[in-house]
mmCIF file of N, CA and C and ligand atoms in Angstrom:
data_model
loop_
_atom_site.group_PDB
_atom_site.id
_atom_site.type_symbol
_atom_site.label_atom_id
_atom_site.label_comp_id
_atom_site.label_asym_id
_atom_site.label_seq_id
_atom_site.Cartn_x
_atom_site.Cartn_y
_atom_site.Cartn_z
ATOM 1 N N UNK A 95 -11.763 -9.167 15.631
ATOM 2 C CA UNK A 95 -10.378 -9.234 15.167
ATOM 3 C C UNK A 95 -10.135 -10.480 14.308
ATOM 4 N N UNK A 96 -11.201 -11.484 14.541
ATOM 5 C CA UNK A 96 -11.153 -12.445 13.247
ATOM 6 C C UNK A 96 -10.809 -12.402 11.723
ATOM 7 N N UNK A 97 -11.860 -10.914 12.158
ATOM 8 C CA UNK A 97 -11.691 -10.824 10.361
ATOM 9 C C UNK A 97 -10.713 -9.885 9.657
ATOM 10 N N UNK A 98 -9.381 -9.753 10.760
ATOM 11 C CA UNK A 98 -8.084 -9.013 10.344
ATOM 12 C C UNK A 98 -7.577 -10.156 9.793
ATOM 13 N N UNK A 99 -7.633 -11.441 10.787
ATOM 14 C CA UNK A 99 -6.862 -12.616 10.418
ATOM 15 C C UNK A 99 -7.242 -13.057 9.037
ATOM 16 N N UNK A 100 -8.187 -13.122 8.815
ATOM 17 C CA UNK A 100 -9.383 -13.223 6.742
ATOM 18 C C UNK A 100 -8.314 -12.355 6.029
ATOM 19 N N UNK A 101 -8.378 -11.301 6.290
ATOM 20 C CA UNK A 101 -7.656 -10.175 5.567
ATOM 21 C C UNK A 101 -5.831 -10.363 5.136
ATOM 22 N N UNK A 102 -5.544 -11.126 6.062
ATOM 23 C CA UNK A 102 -4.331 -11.481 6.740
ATOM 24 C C UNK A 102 -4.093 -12.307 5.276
ATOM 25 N N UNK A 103 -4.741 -13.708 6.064
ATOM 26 C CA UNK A 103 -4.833 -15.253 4.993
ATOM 27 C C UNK A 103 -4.611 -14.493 3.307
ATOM 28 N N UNK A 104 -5.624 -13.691 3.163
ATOM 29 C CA UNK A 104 -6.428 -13.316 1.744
ATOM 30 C C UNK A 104 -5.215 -13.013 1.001
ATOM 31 N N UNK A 105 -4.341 -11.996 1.719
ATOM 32 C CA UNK A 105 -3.476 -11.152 0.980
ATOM 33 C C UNK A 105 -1.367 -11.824 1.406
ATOM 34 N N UNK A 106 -1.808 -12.517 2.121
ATOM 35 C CA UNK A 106 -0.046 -12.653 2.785
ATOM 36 C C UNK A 106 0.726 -13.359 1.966
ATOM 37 N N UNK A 107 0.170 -13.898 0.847
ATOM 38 C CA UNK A 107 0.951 -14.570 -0.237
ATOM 39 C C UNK A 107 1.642 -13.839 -1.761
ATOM 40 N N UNK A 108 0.923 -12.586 -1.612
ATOM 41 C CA UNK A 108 1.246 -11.408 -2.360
ATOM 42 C C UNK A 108 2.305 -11.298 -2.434
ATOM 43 N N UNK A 109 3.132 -10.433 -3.366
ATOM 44 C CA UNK A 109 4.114 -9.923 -2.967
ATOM 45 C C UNK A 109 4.097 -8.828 -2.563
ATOM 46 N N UNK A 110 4.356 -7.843 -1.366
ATOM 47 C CA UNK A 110 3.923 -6.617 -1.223
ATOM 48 C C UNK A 110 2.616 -6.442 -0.183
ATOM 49 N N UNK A 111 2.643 -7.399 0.500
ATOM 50 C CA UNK A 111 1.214 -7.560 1.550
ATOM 51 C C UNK A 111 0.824 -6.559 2.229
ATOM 52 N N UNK A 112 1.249 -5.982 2.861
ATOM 53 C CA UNK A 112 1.322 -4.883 3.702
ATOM 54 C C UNK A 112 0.187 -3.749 2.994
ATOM 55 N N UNK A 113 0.647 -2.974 2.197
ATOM 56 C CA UNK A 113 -0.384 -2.002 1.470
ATOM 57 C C UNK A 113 -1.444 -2.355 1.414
ATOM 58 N N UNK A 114 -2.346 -3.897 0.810
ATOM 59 C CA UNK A 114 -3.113 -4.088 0.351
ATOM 60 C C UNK A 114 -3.959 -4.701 1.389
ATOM 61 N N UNK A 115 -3.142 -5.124 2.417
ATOM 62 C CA UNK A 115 -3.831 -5.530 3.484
ATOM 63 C C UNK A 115 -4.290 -3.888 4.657
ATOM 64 N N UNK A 116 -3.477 -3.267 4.608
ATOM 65 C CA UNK A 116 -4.209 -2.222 4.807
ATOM 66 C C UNK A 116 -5.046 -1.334 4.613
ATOM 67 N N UNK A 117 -5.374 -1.685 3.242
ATOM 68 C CA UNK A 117 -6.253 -1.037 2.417
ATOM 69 C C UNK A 117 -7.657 -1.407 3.048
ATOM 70 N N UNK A 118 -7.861 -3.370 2.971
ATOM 71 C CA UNK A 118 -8.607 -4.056 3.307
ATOM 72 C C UNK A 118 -8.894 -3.852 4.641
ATOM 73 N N UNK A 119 -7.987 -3.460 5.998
ATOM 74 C CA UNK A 119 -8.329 -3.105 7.060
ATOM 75 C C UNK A 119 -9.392 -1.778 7.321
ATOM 76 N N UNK A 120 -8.853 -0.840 6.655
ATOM 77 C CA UNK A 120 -9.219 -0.024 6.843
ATOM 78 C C UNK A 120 -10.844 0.371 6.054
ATOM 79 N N UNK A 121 -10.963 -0.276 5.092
ATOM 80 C CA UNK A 121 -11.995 -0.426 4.305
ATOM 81 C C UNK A 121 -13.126 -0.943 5.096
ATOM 82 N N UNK A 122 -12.723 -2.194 5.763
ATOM 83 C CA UNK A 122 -13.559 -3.003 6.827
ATOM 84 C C UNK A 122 -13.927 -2.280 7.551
ATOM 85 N N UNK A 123 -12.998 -1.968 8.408
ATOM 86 C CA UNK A 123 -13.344 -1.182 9.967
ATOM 87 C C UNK A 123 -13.409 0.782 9.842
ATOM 88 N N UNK A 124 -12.625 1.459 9.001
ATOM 89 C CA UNK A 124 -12.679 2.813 9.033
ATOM 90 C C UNK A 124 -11.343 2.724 9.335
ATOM 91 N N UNK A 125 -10.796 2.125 9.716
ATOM 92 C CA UNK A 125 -9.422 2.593 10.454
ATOM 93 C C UNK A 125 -8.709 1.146 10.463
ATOM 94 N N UNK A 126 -7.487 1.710 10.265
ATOM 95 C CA UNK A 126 -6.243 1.103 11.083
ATOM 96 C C UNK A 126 -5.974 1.459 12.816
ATOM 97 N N UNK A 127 -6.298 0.698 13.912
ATOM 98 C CA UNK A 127 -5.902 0.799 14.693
ATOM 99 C C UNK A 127 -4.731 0.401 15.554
ATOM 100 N N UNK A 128 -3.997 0.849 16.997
ATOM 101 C CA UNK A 128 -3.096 0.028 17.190
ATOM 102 C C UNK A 128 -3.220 -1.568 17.248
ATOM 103 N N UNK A 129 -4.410 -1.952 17.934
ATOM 104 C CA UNK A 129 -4.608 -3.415 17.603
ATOM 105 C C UNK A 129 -4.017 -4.121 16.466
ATOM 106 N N UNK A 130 -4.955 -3.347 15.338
ATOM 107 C CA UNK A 130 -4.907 -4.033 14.402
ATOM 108 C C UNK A 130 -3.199 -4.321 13.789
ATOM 109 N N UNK A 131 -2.691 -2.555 13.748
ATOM 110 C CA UNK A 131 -1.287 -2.515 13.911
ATOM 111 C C UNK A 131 -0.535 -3.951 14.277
ATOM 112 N N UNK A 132 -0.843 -4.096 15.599
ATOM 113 C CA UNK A 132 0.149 -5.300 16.293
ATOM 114 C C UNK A 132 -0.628 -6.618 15.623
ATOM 115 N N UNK A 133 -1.893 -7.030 15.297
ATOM 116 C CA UNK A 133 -2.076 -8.415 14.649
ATOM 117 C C UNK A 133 -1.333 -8.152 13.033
ATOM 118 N N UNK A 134 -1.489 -7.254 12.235
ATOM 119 C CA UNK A 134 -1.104 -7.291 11.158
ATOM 120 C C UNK A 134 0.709 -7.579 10.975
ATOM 121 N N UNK A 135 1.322 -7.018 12.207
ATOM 122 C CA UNK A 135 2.936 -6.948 12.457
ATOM 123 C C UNK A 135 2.717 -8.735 12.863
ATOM 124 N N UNK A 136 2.320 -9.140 13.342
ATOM 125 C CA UNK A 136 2.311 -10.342 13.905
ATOM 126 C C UNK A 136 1.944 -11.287 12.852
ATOM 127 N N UNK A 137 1.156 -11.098 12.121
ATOM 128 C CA UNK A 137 0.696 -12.124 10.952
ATOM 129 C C UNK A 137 1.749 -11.842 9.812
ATOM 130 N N UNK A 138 2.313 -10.951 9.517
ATOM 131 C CA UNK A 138 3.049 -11.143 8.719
ATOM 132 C C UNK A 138 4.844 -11.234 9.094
ATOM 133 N N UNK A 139 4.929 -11.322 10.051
ATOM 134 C CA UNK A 139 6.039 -10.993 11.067
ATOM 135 C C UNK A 139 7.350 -10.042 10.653
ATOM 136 N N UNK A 140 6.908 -8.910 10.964
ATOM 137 C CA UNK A 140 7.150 -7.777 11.150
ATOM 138 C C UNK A 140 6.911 -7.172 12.352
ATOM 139 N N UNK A 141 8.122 -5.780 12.797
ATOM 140 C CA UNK A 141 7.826 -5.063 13.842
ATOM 141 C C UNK A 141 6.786 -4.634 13.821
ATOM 142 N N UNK A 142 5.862 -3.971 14.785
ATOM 143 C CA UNK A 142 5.239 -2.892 14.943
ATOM 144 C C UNK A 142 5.734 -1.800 14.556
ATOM 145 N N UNK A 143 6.981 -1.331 14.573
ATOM 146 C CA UNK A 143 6.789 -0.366 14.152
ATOM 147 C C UNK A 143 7.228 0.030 12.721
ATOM 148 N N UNK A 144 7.587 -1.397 11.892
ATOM 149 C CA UNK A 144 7.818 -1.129 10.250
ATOM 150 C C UNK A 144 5.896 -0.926 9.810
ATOM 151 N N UNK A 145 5.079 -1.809 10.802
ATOM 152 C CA UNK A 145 3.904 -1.144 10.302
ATOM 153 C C UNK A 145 2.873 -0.316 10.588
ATOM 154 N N UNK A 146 3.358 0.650 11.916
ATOM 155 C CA UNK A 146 3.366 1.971 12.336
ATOM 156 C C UNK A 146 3.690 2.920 10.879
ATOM 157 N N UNK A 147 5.021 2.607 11.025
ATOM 158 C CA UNK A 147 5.759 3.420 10.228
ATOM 159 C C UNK A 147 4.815 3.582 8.948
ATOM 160 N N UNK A 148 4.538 2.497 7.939
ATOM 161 C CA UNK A 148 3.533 2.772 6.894
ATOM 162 C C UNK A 148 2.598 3.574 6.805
ATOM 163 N N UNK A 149 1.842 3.441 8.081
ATOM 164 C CA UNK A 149 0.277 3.495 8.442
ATOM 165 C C UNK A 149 0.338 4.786 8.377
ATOM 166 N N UNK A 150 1.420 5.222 9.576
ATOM 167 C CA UNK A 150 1.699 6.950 9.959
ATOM 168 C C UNK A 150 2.170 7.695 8.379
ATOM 169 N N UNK A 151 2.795 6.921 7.249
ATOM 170 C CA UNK A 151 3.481 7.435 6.116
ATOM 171 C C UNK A 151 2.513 8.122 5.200
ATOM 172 N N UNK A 152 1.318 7.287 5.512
ATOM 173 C CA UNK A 152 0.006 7.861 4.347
ATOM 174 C C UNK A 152 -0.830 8.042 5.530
ATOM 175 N N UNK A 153 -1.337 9.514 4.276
ATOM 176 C CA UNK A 153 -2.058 10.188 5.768
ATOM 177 C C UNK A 153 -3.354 9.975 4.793
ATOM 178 N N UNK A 154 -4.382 8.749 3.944
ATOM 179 C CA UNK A 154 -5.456 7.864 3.905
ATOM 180 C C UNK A 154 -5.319 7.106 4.940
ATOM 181 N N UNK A 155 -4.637 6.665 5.934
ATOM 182 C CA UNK A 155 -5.201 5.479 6.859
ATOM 183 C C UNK A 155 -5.529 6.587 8.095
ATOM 184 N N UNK A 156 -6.160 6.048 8.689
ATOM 185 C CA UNK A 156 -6.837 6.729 9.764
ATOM 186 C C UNK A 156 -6.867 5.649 11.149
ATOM 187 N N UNK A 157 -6.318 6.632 12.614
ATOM 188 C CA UNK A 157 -6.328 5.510 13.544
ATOM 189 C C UNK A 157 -7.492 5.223 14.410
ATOM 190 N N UNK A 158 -8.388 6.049 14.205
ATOM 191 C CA UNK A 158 -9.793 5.457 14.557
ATOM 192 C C UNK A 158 -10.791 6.145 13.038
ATOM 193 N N UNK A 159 -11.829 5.535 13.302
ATOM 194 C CA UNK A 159 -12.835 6.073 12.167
ATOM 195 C C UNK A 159 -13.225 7.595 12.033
ATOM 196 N N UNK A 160 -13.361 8.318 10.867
ATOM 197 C CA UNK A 160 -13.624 9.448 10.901
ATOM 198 C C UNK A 160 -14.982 9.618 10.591
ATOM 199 N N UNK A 161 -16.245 9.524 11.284
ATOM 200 C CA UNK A 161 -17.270 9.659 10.690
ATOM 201 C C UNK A 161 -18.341 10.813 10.188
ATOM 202 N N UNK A 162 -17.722 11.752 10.302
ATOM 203 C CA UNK A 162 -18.228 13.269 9.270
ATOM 204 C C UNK A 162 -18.618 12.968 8.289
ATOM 205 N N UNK A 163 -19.697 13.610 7.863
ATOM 206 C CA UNK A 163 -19.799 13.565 6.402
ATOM 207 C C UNK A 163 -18.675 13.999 5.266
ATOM 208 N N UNK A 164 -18.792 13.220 4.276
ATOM 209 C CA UNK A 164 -17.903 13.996 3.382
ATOM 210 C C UNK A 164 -18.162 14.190 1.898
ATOM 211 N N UNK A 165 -17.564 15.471 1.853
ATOM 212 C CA UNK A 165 -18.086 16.124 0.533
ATOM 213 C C UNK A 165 -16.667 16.196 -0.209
ATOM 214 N N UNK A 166 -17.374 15.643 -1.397
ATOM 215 C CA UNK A 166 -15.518 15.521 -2.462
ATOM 216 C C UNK A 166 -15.730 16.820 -3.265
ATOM 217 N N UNK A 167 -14.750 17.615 -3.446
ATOM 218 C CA UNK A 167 -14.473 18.604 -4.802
ATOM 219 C C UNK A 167 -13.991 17.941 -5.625
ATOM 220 N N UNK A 168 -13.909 18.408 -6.985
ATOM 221 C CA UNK A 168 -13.473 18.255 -7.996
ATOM 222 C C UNK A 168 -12.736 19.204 -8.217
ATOM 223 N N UNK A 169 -10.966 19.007 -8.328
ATOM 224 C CA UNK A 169 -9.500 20.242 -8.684
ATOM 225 C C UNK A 169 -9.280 19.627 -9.436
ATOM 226 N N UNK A 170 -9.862 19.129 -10.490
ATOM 227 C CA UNK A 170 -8.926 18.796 -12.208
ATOM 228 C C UNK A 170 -9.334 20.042 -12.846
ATOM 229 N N UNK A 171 -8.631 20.008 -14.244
ATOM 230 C CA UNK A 171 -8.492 20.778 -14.555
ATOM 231 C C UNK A 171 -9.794 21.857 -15.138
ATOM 232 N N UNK A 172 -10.913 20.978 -15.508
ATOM 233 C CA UNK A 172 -11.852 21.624 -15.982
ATOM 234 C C UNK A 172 -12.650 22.194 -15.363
ATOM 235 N N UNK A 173 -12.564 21.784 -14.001
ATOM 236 C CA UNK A 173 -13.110 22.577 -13.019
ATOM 237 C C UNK A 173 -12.342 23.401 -12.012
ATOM 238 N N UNK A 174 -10.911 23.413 -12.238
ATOM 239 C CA UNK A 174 -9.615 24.512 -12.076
ATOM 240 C C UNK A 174 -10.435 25.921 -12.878
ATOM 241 N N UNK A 175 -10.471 25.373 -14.520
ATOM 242 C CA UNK A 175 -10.513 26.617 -15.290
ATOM 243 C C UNK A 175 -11.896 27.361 -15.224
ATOM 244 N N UNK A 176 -12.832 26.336 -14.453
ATOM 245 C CA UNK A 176 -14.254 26.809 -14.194
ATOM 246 C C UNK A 176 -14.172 27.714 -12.690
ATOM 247 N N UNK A 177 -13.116 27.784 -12.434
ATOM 248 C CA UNK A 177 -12.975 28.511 -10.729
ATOM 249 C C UNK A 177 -12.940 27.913 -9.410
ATOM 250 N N UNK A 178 -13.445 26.517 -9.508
ATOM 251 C CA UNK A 178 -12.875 25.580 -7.995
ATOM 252 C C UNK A 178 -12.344 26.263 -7.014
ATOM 253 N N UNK A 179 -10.664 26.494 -7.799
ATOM 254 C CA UNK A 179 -9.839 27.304 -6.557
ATOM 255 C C UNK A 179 -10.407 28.378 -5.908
ATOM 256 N N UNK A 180 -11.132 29.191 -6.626
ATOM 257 C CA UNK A 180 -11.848 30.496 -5.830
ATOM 258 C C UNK A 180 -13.133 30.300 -5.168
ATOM 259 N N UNK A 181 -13.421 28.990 -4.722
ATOM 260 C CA UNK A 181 -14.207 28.999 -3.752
ATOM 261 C C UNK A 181 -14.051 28.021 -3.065
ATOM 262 N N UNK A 182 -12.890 27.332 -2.869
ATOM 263 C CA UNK A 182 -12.468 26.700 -1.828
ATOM 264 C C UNK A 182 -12.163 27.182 -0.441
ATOM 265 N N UNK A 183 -11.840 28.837 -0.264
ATOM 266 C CA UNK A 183 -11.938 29.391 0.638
ATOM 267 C C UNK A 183 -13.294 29.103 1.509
ATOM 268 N N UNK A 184 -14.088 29.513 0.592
ATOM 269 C CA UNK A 184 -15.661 29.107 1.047
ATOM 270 C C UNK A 184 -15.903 27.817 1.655
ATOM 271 N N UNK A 185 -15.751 27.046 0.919
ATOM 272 C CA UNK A 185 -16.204 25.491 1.104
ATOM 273 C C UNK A 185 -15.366 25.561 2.449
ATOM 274 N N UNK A 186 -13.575 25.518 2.341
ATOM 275 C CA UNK A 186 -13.239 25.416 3.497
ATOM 276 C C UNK A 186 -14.162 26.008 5.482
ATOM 277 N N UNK A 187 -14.348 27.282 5.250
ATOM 278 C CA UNK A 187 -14.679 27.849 6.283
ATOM 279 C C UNK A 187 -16.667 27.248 6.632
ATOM 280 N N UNK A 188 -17.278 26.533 5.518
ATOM 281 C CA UNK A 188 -18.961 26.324 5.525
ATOM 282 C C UNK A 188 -18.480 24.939 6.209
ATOM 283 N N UNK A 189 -17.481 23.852 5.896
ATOM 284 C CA UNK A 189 -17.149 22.998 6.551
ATOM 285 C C UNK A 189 -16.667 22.885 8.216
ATOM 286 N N UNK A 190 -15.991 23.551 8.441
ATOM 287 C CA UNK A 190 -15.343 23.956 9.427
ATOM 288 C C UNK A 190 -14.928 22.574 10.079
ATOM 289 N N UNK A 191 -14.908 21.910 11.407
ATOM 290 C CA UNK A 191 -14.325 20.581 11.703
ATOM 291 C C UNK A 191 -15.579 19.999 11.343
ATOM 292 N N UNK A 192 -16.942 19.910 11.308
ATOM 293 C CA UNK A 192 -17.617 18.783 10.952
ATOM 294 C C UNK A 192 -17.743 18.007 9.654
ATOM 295 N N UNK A 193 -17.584 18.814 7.998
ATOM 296 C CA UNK A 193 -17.227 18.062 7.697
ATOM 297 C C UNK A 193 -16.132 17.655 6.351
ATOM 298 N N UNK A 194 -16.308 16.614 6.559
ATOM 299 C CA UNK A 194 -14.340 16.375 5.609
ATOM 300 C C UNK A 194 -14.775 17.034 4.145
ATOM 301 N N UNK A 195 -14.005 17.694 3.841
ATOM 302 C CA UNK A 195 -13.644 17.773 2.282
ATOM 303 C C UNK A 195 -12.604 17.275 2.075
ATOM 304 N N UNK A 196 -12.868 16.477 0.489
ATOM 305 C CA UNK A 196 -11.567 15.633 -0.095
ATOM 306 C C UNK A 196 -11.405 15.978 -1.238
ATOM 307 N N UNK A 197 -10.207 16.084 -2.368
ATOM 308 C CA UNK A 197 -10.069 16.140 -3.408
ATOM 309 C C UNK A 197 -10.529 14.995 -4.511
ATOM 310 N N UNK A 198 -11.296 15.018 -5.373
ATOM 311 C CA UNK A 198 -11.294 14.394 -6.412
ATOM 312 C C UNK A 198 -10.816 15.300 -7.776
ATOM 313 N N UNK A 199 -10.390 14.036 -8.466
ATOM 314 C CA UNK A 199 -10.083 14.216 -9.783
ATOM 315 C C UNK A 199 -11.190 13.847 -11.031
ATOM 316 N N UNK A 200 -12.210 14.555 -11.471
ATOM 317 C CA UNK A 200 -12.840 14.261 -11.688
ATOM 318 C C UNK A 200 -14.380 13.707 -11.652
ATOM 319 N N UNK A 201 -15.440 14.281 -11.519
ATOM 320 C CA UNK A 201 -16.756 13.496 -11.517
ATOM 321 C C UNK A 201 -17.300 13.104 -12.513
ATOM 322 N N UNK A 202 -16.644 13.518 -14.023
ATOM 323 C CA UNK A 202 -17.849 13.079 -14.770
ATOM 324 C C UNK A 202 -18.778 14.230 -15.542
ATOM 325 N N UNK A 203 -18.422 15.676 -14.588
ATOM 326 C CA UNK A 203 -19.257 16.437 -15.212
ATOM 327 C C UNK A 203 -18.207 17.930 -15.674
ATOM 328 N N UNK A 204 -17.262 17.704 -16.317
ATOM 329 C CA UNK A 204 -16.271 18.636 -16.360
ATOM 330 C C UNK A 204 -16.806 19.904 -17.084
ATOM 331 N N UNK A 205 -18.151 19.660 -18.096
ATOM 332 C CA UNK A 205 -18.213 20.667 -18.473
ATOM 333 C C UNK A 205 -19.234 21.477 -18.086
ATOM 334 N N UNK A 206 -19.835 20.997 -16.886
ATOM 335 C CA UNK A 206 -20.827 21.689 -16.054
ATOM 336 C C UNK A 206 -20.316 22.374 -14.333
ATOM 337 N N UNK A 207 -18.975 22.125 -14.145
ATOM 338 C CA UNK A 207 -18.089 22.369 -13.135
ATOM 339 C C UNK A 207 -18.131 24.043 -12.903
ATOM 340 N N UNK A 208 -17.756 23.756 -11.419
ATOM 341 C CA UNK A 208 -17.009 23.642 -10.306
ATOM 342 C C UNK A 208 -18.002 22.402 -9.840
ATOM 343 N N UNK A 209 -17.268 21.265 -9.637
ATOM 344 C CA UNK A 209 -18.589 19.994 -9.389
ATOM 345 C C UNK A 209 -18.064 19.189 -7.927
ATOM 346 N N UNK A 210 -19.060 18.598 -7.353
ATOM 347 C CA UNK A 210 -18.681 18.149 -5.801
ATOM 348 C C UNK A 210 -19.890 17.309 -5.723
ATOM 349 N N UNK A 211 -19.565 15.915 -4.638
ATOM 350 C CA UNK A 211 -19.775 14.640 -4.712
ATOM 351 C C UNK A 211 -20.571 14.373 -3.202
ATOM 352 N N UNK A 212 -21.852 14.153 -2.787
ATOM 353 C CA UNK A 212 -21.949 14.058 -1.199
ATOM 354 C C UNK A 212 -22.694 12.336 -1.544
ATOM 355 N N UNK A 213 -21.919 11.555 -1.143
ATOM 356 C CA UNK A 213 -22.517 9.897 -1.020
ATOM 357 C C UNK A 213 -22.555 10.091 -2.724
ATOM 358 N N UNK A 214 -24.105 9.587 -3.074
ATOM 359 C CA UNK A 214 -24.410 9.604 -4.607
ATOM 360 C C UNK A 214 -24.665 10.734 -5.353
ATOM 361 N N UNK A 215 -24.681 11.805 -4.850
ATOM 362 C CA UNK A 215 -25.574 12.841 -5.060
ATOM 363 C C UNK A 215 -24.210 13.755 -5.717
ATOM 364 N N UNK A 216 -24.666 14.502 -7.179
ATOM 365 C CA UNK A 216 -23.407 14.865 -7.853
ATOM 366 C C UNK A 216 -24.443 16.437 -7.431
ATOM 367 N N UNK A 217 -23.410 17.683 -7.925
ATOM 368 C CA UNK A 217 -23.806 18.786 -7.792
ATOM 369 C C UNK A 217 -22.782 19.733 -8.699
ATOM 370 N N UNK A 218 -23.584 20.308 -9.779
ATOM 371 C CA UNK A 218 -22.325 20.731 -10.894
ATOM 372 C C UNK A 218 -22.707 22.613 -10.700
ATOM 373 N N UNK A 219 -22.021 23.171 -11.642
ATOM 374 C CA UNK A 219 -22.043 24.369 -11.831
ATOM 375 C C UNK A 219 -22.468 25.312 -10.359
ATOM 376 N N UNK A 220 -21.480 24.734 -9.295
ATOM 377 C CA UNK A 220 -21.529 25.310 -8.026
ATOM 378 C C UNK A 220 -20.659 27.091 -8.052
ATOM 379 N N UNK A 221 -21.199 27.796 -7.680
ATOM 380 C CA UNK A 221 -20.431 29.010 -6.880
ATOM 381 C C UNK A 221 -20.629 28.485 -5.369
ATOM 382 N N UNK A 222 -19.868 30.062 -5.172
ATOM 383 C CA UNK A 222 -19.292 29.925 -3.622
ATOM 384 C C UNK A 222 -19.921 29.343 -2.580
ATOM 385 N N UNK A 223 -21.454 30.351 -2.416
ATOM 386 C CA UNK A 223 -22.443 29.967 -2.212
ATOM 387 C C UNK A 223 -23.235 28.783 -2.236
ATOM 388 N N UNK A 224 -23.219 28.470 -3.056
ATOM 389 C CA UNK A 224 -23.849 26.845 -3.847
ATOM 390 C C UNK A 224 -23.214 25.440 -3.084
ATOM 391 N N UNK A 225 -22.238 26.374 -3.135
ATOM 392 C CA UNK A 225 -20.939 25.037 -2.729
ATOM 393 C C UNK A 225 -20.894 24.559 -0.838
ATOM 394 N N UNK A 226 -21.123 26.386 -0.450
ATOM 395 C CA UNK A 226 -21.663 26.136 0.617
ATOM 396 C C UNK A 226 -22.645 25.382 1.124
ATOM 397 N N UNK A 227 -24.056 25.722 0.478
ATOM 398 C CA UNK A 227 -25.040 24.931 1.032
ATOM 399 C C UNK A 227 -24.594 23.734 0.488
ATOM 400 N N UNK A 228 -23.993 23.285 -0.255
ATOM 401 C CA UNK A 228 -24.066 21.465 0.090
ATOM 402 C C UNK A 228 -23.406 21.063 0.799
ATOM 403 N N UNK A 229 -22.618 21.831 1.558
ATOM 404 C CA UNK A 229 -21.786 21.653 2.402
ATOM 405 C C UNK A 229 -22.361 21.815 3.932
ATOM 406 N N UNK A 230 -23.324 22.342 4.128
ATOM 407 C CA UNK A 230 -24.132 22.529 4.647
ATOM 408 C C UNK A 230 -24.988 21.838 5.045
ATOM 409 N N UNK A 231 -25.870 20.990 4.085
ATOM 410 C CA UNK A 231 -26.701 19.881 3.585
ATOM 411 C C UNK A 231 -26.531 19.049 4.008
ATOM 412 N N UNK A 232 -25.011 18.338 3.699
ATOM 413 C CA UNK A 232 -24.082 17.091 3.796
ATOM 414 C C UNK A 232 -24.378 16.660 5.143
HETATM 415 S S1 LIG B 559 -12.746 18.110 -14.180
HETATM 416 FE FE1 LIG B 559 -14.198 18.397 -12.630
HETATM 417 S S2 LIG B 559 -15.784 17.077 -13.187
HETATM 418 FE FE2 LIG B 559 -14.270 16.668 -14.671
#
């Protein structure tokens, strides 16, 4: 919990501390927890629950770590018009609770799309199928 207080110091002179120090929490550890909740309300002196309230407002903070793998799609547009949407059904159900799919905007490979992201590893011109096994893989 030291290094909430680092996080604390780093950012409390900001204007606007709160966001950015949560950013930094959560970056660190995976999560915002209640702990952290009550040192961060405390270091900047604030309720608990004005920084409940934040934490719970965006549903990026997380109150313990989520550690699934995760596989990003790409829903911009070039991979909208390449079909994305019609195999998100797929992706959804090959995932099932183990692991996260997230939206991105973009990889980089718009004109080789429907495209999706696991760690470093890019994967373009996916169908349904395709999309599955990396989902699969992941
Ligand atoms: S729009 Fe999907 S990779 Fe660029």
């Amino acid at each position: 919990m030291e290094k909430i207080g680092e996080i604390i110091a780093e950012h409390r002179h900001r204007e606007g501390p709160l966001l950015p120090i949560l950013h930094a929490v959560q970056e660190e550890f995976g999560c915002v927890d209640a702990d952290s909740e009550a040192l961060i309300a405390n270091g900047l002196n604030l309720s608990r629950a004005d920084v409940h309230g934040v934490v719970s407002f965006y549903h990026d903070f997380l109150d313990k770590p989520d550690l699934r793998p995760v596989v990003q799609i790409c829903r911009a547009e070039a991979c909208k018009a390449r079909g994305v949407e019609q195999i998100m059904d797929a992706a959804t159900a090959a995932a099932g609770e183990r692991v996260k799919l997230t939206t991105v905007y973009c990889l980089g490979l718009c004109s080789a799309g429907p495209a999706a992201r696991v760690g470093d590893r890019l994967h373009a011109r996916l169908d349904g199928p395709a999309l599955a096994q990396v989902i699969e893989n992941a």
